[in-house]
Short mmCIF file of C-alpha atoms and ligand atoms in Angstrom, two decimals:
data_model
loop_
_atom_site.label_atom_id
_atom_site.label_comp_id
_atom_site.label_asym_id
_atom_site.label_seq_id
_atom_site.Cartn_x
_atom_site.Cartn_y
_atom_site.Cartn_z
CA UNK A 29 90.83 -44.59 -48.61
CA UNK A 30 92.23 -46.24 -51.13
CA UNK A 31 95.95 -45.97 -51.31
CA UNK A 32 97.71 -43.21 -53.20
CA UNK A 33 99.47 -45.30 -55.84
CA UNK A 34 103.82 -44.19 -55.44
CA UNK A 35 107.10 -44.38 -58.04
CA UNK A 36 109.63 -43.87 -56.02
CA UNK A 37 113.60 -41.82 -57.53
CA UNK A 38 116.44 -41.84 -55.73
CA UNK A 39 120.50 -42.33 -55.45
CA UNK A 40 120.68 -44.66 -51.73
CA UNK A 41 121.86 -43.01 -50.32
CA UNK A 42 121.57 -42.90 -46.50
CA UNK A 43 118.16 -40.57 -46.23
CA UNK A 44 116.34 -42.17 -49.47
CA UNK A 45 116.86 -45.64 -47.18
CA UNK A 46 114.77 -44.22 -44.63
CA UNK A 47 112.64 -42.95 -47.18
CA UNK A 48 111.79 -46.22 -48.28
CA UNK A 49 110.95 -47.42 -45.86
CA UNK A 50 108.32 -44.34 -44.55
CA UNK A 51 107.11 -45.53 -48.12
CA UNK A 52 106.90 -48.97 -47.05
CA UNK A 53 105.47 -49.01 -44.03
CA UNK A 54 102.63 -46.36 -45.05
CA UNK A 55 98.88 -48.05 -45.33
CA UNK A 56 98.60 -44.74 -47.24
CA UNK A 57 100.72 -45.62 -50.20
CA UNK A 58 101.15 -48.40 -52.98
CA UNK A 59 104.65 -48.10 -54.43
CA UNK A 60 104.53 -48.95 -57.41
CA UNK A 61 108.40 -49.43 -58.34
CA UNK A 62 111.57 -47.47 -58.00
CA UNK A 63 114.21 -45.81 -60.29
CA UNK A 64 117.65 -45.01 -59.73
CA UNK A 65 120.06 -42.15 -60.69
CA UNK A 66 123.72 -41.11 -59.69
CA UNK A 67 124.31 -39.10 -57.61
CA UNK A 68 124.61 -39.61 -53.67
CA UNK A 69 126.80 -42.22 -55.80
CA UNK A 70 127.82 -44.19 -59.25
CA UNK A 71 124.49 -45.68 -60.61
CA UNK A 72 126.14 -49.01 -59.74
CA UNK A 73 126.31 -48.20 -56.19
CA UNK A 74 122.79 -46.04 -56.33
CA UNK A 75 121.24 -49.66 -57.75
CA UNK A 76 122.94 -51.50 -55.24
CA UNK A 77 121.86 -50.37 -52.40
CA UNK A 78 118.08 -50.25 -52.87
CA UNK A 79 118.21 -53.54 -54.20
CA UNK A 80 119.77 -54.69 -50.80
CA UNK A 81 117.77 -52.09 -48.74
CA UNK A 82 114.03 -53.80 -50.46
CA UNK A 83 116.01 -57.51 -49.84
CA UNK A 84 117.44 -56.70 -46.04
CA UNK A 85 113.70 -55.38 -45.95
CA UNK A 86 112.20 -58.39 -47.36
CA UNK A 87 110.76 -56.61 -50.06
CA UNK A 88 111.59 -58.04 -53.34
CA UNK A 89 108.97 -58.48 -55.00
CA UNK A 90 109.17 -54.16 -55.51
CA UNK A 91 110.36 -53.38 -58.69
CA UNK A 92 113.65 -51.24 -59.37
CA UNK A 93 114.99 -50.14 -62.48
CA UNK A 94 118.15 -48.69 -63.59
CA UNK A 95 117.22 -44.73 -64.41
CA UNK A 96 120.40 -41.95 -66.25
CA UNK A 97 124.62 -42.66 -64.86
CA UNK A 98 125.04 -38.99 -64.71
CA UNK A 99 122.90 -35.43 -65.04
CA UNK A 100 121.60 -34.07 -68.51
CA UNK A 101 124.15 -31.81 -69.44
CA UNK A 102 127.00 -32.07 -66.49
CA UNK A 103 129.49 -34.38 -65.55
CA UNK A 104 128.19 -36.72 -62.41
CA UNK A 105 129.90 -35.58 -58.99
CA UNK A 106 129.00 -37.96 -56.27
CA UNK A 107 129.14 -37.11 -53.02
CA UNK A 108 131.36 -40.13 -51.07
CA UNK A 109 132.31 -37.07 -48.68
CA UNK A 110 128.78 -37.63 -46.65
CA UNK A 111 127.81 -41.42 -47.87
CA UNK A 112 131.21 -42.66 -47.83
CA UNK A 113 132.50 -45.15 -51.03
CA UNK A 114 129.21 -48.02 -50.78
CA UNK A 115 126.85 -44.82 -50.90
CA UNK A 116 125.50 -46.23 -48.49
CA UNK A 117 128.51 -46.98 -45.45
CA UNK A 118 127.37 -47.92 -42.31
CA UNK A 119 125.00 -51.83 -42.18
CA UNK A 120 126.45 -54.80 -43.01
CA UNK A 121 124.15 -56.46 -46.33
CA UNK A 122 124.36 -60.40 -47.07
CA UNK A 123 125.01 -60.74 -50.12
CA UNK A 124 123.27 -59.12 -53.20
CA UNK A 125 120.63 -62.03 -54.86
CA UNK A 126 118.55 -60.07 -56.87
CA UNK A 127 118.71 -58.05 -59.78
CA UNK A 128 117.17 -54.51 -61.61
CA UNK A 129 113.73 -55.00 -63.85
CA UNK A 130 115.88 -55.30 -68.28
CA UNK A 131 113.76 -52.36 -69.65
CA UNK A 132 113.93 -49.15 -69.59
CA UNK A 133 114.18 -47.16 -67.34
CA UNK A 134 111.62 -44.60 -69.20
CA UNK A 135 109.68 -47.26 -70.21
CA UNK A 136 109.23 -48.52 -66.67
CA UNK A 137 108.18 -45.65 -65.59
CA UNK A 138 105.73 -44.87 -68.60
CA UNK A 139 103.63 -48.64 -68.16
CA UNK A 140 103.93 -47.95 -64.08
CA UNK A 141 101.78 -44.85 -64.86
CA UNK A 142 99.92 -45.15 -67.55
CA UNK A 143 98.41 -48.93 -66.03
CA UNK A 144 97.84 -47.35 -62.98
CA UNK A 145 93.84 -46.82 -62.32
CA UNK A 146 94.43 -43.00 -60.10
CA UNK A 147 96.90 -40.73 -61.09
CA UNK A 148 100.49 -41.54 -59.98
CA UNK A 149 102.32 -38.87 -57.04
CA UNK A 150 106.24 -39.23 -58.26
CA UNK A 151 108.52 -39.42 -55.08
CA UNK A 152 111.95 -37.35 -56.14
CA UNK A 153 114.77 -38.06 -53.97
CA UNK A 154 118.30 -37.32 -55.90
CA UNK A 155 119.35 -34.98 -59.07
CA UNK A 156 116.17 -35.03 -60.96
CA UNK A 157 117.78 -36.99 -64.49
CA UNK A 158 115.14 -39.91 -64.60
CA UNK A 159 112.25 -37.73 -63.95
CA UNK A 160 112.77 -35.63 -66.52
CA UNK A 161 114.26 -37.03 -69.42
CA UNK A 162 110.80 -39.59 -68.63
CA UNK A 163 108.20 -36.62 -69.11
CA UNK A 164 110.37 -35.03 -72.28
CA UNK A 165 109.83 -38.27 -74.01
CA UNK A 166 106.11 -39.21 -72.16
CA UNK A 167 104.35 -34.93 -73.04
CA UNK A 168 100.84 -37.22 -73.33
CA UNK A 169 101.42 -38.81 -69.64
CA UNK A 170 101.28 -35.76 -67.67
CA UNK A 171 97.35 -35.91 -66.70
CA UNK A 172 98.29 -39.08 -65.36
CA UNK A 173 100.52 -37.44 -63.12
CA UNK A 174 98.82 -36.38 -59.75
CA UNK A 175 102.43 -34.42 -58.67
CA UNK A 176 105.62 -34.78 -57.83
CA UNK A 177 107.66 -34.60 -54.35
CA UNK A 178 111.39 -33.79 -54.41
CA UNK A 179 113.38 -33.30 -52.04
CA UNK A 180 115.81 -30.52 -52.91
CA UNK A 181 116.27 -27.01 -53.67
CA UNK A 182 116.36 -24.33 -50.70
CA UNK A 183 114.22 -20.80 -50.42
CA UNK A 184 117.15 -19.25 -48.36
CA UNK A 185 120.63 -20.75 -49.79
CA UNK A 186 122.27 -24.47 -49.93
CA UNK A 187 124.25 -27.50 -49.16
CA UNK A 188 126.10 -28.19 -51.58
CA UNK A 189 127.12 -24.46 -53.00
CA UNK A 190 126.67 -21.44 -51.15
CA UNK A 191 123.30 -20.73 -53.76
CA UNK A 192 122.11 -24.24 -54.06
CA UNK A 193 121.36 -27.80 -52.50
CA UNK A 194 123.06 -30.90 -53.64
CA UNK A 195 119.91 -32.99 -56.29
CA UNK A 196 119.57 -28.95 -57.43
CA UNK A 197 122.82 -28.26 -58.36
CA UNK A 198 124.04 -31.47 -59.57
CA UNK A 199 121.07 -31.38 -62.14
CA UNK A 200 119.78 -27.63 -62.41
CA UNK A 201 118.60 -28.78 -66.21
CA UNK A 202 116.65 -31.19 -65.13
CA UNK A 203 115.10 -29.55 -62.37
CA UNK A 204 114.05 -26.71 -64.69
CA UNK A 205 112.44 -29.30 -66.99
CA UNK A 206 110.30 -31.35 -63.89
CA UNK A 207 109.68 -26.91 -62.49
CA UNK A 208 108.45 -26.33 -65.55
CA UNK A 209 105.89 -29.12 -66.59
CA UNK A 210 103.10 -27.76 -65.67
CA UNK A 211 102.86 -30.50 -63.24
CA UNK A 212 102.13 -29.73 -59.44
CA UNK A 213 104.97 -29.99 -57.14
CA UNK A 214 106.12 -30.28 -53.90
CA UNK A 215 109.74 -28.92 -53.17
CA UNK A 216 110.34 -30.14 -49.18
CA UNK A 217 113.53 -27.76 -49.46
CA UNK A 218 116.63 -27.27 -46.41
CA UNK A 219 114.21 -25.17 -44.24
CA UNK A 220 112.43 -27.92 -43.90
CA UNK A 221 114.74 -31.33 -44.28
CA UNK A 222 117.49 -30.04 -42.36
CA UNK A 223 115.52 -29.87 -39.73
CA UNK A 224 114.91 -34.10 -39.70
CA UNK A 225 118.10 -34.73 -37.29
CA UNK A 226 118.31 -37.22 -34.32
CA UNK A 227 119.89 -37.44 -31.08
CA UNK A 228 122.13 -40.37 -29.81
CA UNK A 229 119.14 -40.72 -27.44
CA UNK A 230 116.49 -40.99 -29.77
CA UNK A 231 119.22 -43.53 -32.68
CA UNK A 232 118.77 -45.91 -29.14
CA UNK A 233 114.47 -45.19 -29.53
CA UNK A 234 114.75 -46.38 -32.81
CA UNK A 235 117.49 -49.27 -32.50
CA UNK A 236 114.81 -51.03 -29.05
CA UNK A 237 112.01 -50.74 -31.35
CA UNK A 238 113.96 -54.64 -32.73
CA UNK A 239 112.47 -54.95 -36.99
CA UNK A 240 114.59 -55.67 -39.44
CA UNK A 241 113.67 -51.78 -40.76
CA UNK A 242 114.67 -50.16 -37.17
CA UNK A 243 117.90 -51.53 -37.68
CA UNK A 244 118.64 -50.74 -40.93
CA UNK A 245 117.47 -46.83 -39.99
CA UNK A 246 119.73 -47.36 -36.57
CA UNK A 247 122.72 -48.57 -38.66
CA UNK A 248 122.35 -45.74 -40.50
CA UNK A 249 121.75 -43.19 -38.73
CA UNK A 250 125.25 -44.39 -36.41
CA UNK A 251 127.55 -44.01 -39.39
CA UNK A 252 126.89 -40.52 -39.21
CA UNK A 253 127.16 -40.88 -34.64
CA UNK A 254 129.81 -42.19 -35.51
CA UNK A 255 131.66 -38.83 -36.77
CA UNK A 256 130.43 -37.44 -33.61
CA UNK A 257 132.43 -38.81 -31.01
CA UNK A 258 131.48 -35.83 -29.46
CA UNK A 259 128.25 -35.07 -29.28
CA UNK A 260 126.45 -36.82 -26.34
CA UNK A 261 123.08 -38.11 -25.96
CA UNK A 262 120.74 -35.26 -26.51
CA UNK A 263 122.68 -32.95 -29.22
CA UNK A 264 120.99 -33.33 -32.25
CA UNK A 265 123.70 -35.39 -34.78
CA UNK A 266 124.82 -33.44 -38.45
CA UNK A 267 123.37 -35.74 -41.03
CA UNK A 268 119.23 -34.40 -41.33
CA UNK A 269 117.12 -37.54 -43.31
CA UNK A 270 116.40 -35.41 -45.85
CA UNK A 271 114.64 -37.27 -48.22
CA UNK A 272 112.62 -39.11 -45.43
CA UNK A 273 110.55 -35.79 -45.44
CA UNK A 274 109.20 -35.76 -48.71
CA UNK A 275 107.12 -38.74 -47.28
CA UNK A 276 106.15 -37.67 -44.30
CA UNK A 277 104.95 -34.42 -46.21
CA UNK A 278 102.28 -37.39 -48.26
CA UNK A 279 101.20 -39.42 -45.51
CA UNK A 280 101.59 -36.45 -42.37
CA UNK A 281 100.02 -32.82 -43.19
CA UNK A 282 100.75 -31.75 -39.85
CA UNK A 283 104.73 -32.76 -40.19
CA UNK A 284 105.68 -30.49 -42.77
CA UNK A 285 105.02 -27.03 -43.06
CA UNK A 286 104.06 -26.17 -46.55
CA UNK A 287 103.24 -22.52 -48.45
CA UNK A 288 102.55 -21.13 -52.21
CA UNK A 289 105.11 -19.93 -54.64
CA UNK A 290 106.21 -19.21 -57.74
CA UNK A 291 109.31 -21.95 -58.33
CA UNK A 292 112.45 -21.28 -61.03
CA UNK A 293 115.12 -22.64 -60.74
CA UNK A 294 118.67 -21.29 -62.05
CA UNK A 295 120.68 -23.38 -64.70
CA UNK A 296 122.81 -19.40 -66.40
CA UNK A 297 124.43 -19.15 -62.85
CA UNK A 298 128.08 -18.72 -62.74
CA UNK A 299 127.94 -19.48 -58.67
CA UNK A 300 124.04 -19.71 -58.41
CA UNK A 301 124.06 -23.18 -60.54
CA UNK A 302 120.86 -24.85 -59.28
CA UNK A 303 119.21 -22.62 -56.68
CA UNK A 304 116.06 -23.04 -56.41
CA UNK A 305 114.25 -19.31 -56.54
CA UNK A 306 111.30 -19.16 -54.39
CA UNK A 307 108.59 -16.80 -54.71
CA UNK A 308 106.55 -16.82 -51.87
CA UNK A 309 104.72 -13.65 -53.52
CA UNK A 310 104.00 -14.60 -57.03
CA UNK A 311 105.23 -11.53 -58.47
CA UNK A 312 107.92 -13.25 -60.90
CA UNK A 313 104.33 -15.87 -61.84
CA UNK A 314 101.86 -17.52 -61.58
CA UNK A 315 102.22 -20.07 -57.79
CA UNK A 316 103.77 -23.68 -59.26
CA UNK A 317 104.68 -25.04 -56.01
CA UNK A 318 104.21 -25.54 -52.48
CA UNK A 319 106.94 -24.86 -50.78
CA UNK A 320 108.53 -26.73 -47.69
CA UNK A 321 109.21 -23.33 -44.67
CA UNK A 322 108.93 -25.51 -41.10
CA UNK A 323 108.95 -28.94 -40.06
CA UNK A 324 107.72 -30.43 -36.91
CA UNK A 325 110.54 -32.62 -35.54
CA UNK A 326 108.81 -34.89 -33.19
CA UNK A 327 106.26 -35.67 -35.48
CA UNK A 328 108.50 -36.51 -37.75
CA UNK A 329 110.94 -39.00 -35.57
CA UNK A 330 107.58 -40.56 -34.38
CA UNK A 331 106.67 -41.18 -38.13
CA UNK A 332 109.67 -42.51 -38.91
CA UNK A 333 109.74 -44.78 -35.74
CA UNK A 334 106.11 -45.65 -36.50
CA UNK A 335 107.31 -47.10 -39.96
CA UNK A 336 110.08 -49.03 -38.45
CA UNK A 337 107.00 -50.63 -36.62
CA UNK A 338 104.67 -51.64 -39.22
CA UNK A 339 107.73 -53.02 -41.24
CA UNK A 340 108.94 -56.31 -39.46
O1 RIB B 438 120.83 -32.68 -50.21
C1 RIB B 438 120.09 -33.77 -50.08
C2 RIB B 438 119.80 -34.62 -51.03
O2 RIB B 438 121.39 -34.38 -51.77
C3 RIB B 438 119.33 -36.29 -50.52
O3 RIB B 438 118.46 -36.24 -51.08
C4 RIB B 438 120.80 -36.72 -49.85
O4 RIB B 438 120.58 -38.13 -50.33
C5 RIB B 438 121.96 -36.60 -51.28
O5 RIB B 438 121.38 -37.14 -52.25
CA1 CA B 439 118.52 -38.74 -52.02
#
């Protein structure tokens, strides 16, 4: 079975890094490169964090290209309250010695899509600014994209506003461009990703795997565990590994439950900016998306542990 060519896009970010580990470890995926966007932190921090992650994993050959430093129409709002000042607080990384590729991110993405023999799957783990700009600039390449799998949104509610999840809230216009592009989309939203959580015991099990990848994932999770000294070993911590659910949905068909929906993005609402309107009955339009409605957390953690074992 040939590997699925994948282009990662994200704003590392603790859970972006966990998704990177799961993607880079999988023998089902061929990660062609990664574009970085501002979101969880500034573009400088998210770029550094992507490079640090690949260096730590000994995968410096995976090219990283810096993308947009703010949403298309709105000012950047970072989530340092969640991910810390660096955007990846917790692990102690050695000094960085690699740099992003010196190429415009739109050209970087276009080259990867053009040069791939098979259609490329784009995995978007942050605000969709880079992907939206790339699609607007290269309408002719849409038929070279298999699908866009993104972490974002929620069928009901949100985590950054009452009506919206952070990635979509941050750049609602970009998400609308992607959603309306005609490319099949898979939305890994909060109904699934909120279940992707571990407890202290499971962090210990991950650390005990003893690879550089498992140490990194455990250190990232410990950052959140340290915020809950009151939690016992069996209590699930509050920090879901949201982004890694995108990869789990691609590499395993028994982890994320998806349902067909007509998906539209609210961009004009005073209180509902970035709301992902999921119509599971298809009364407002044809089904253009598969939306996650549940997650098998035990299976997810098994996939994460397996990735940590495979990446030495
Ligand atoms: O709402 C969760 C999303 O916002 C994740 O992608 C996380 O990394 C943050 O970007
Ligand atoms: Ca992210």
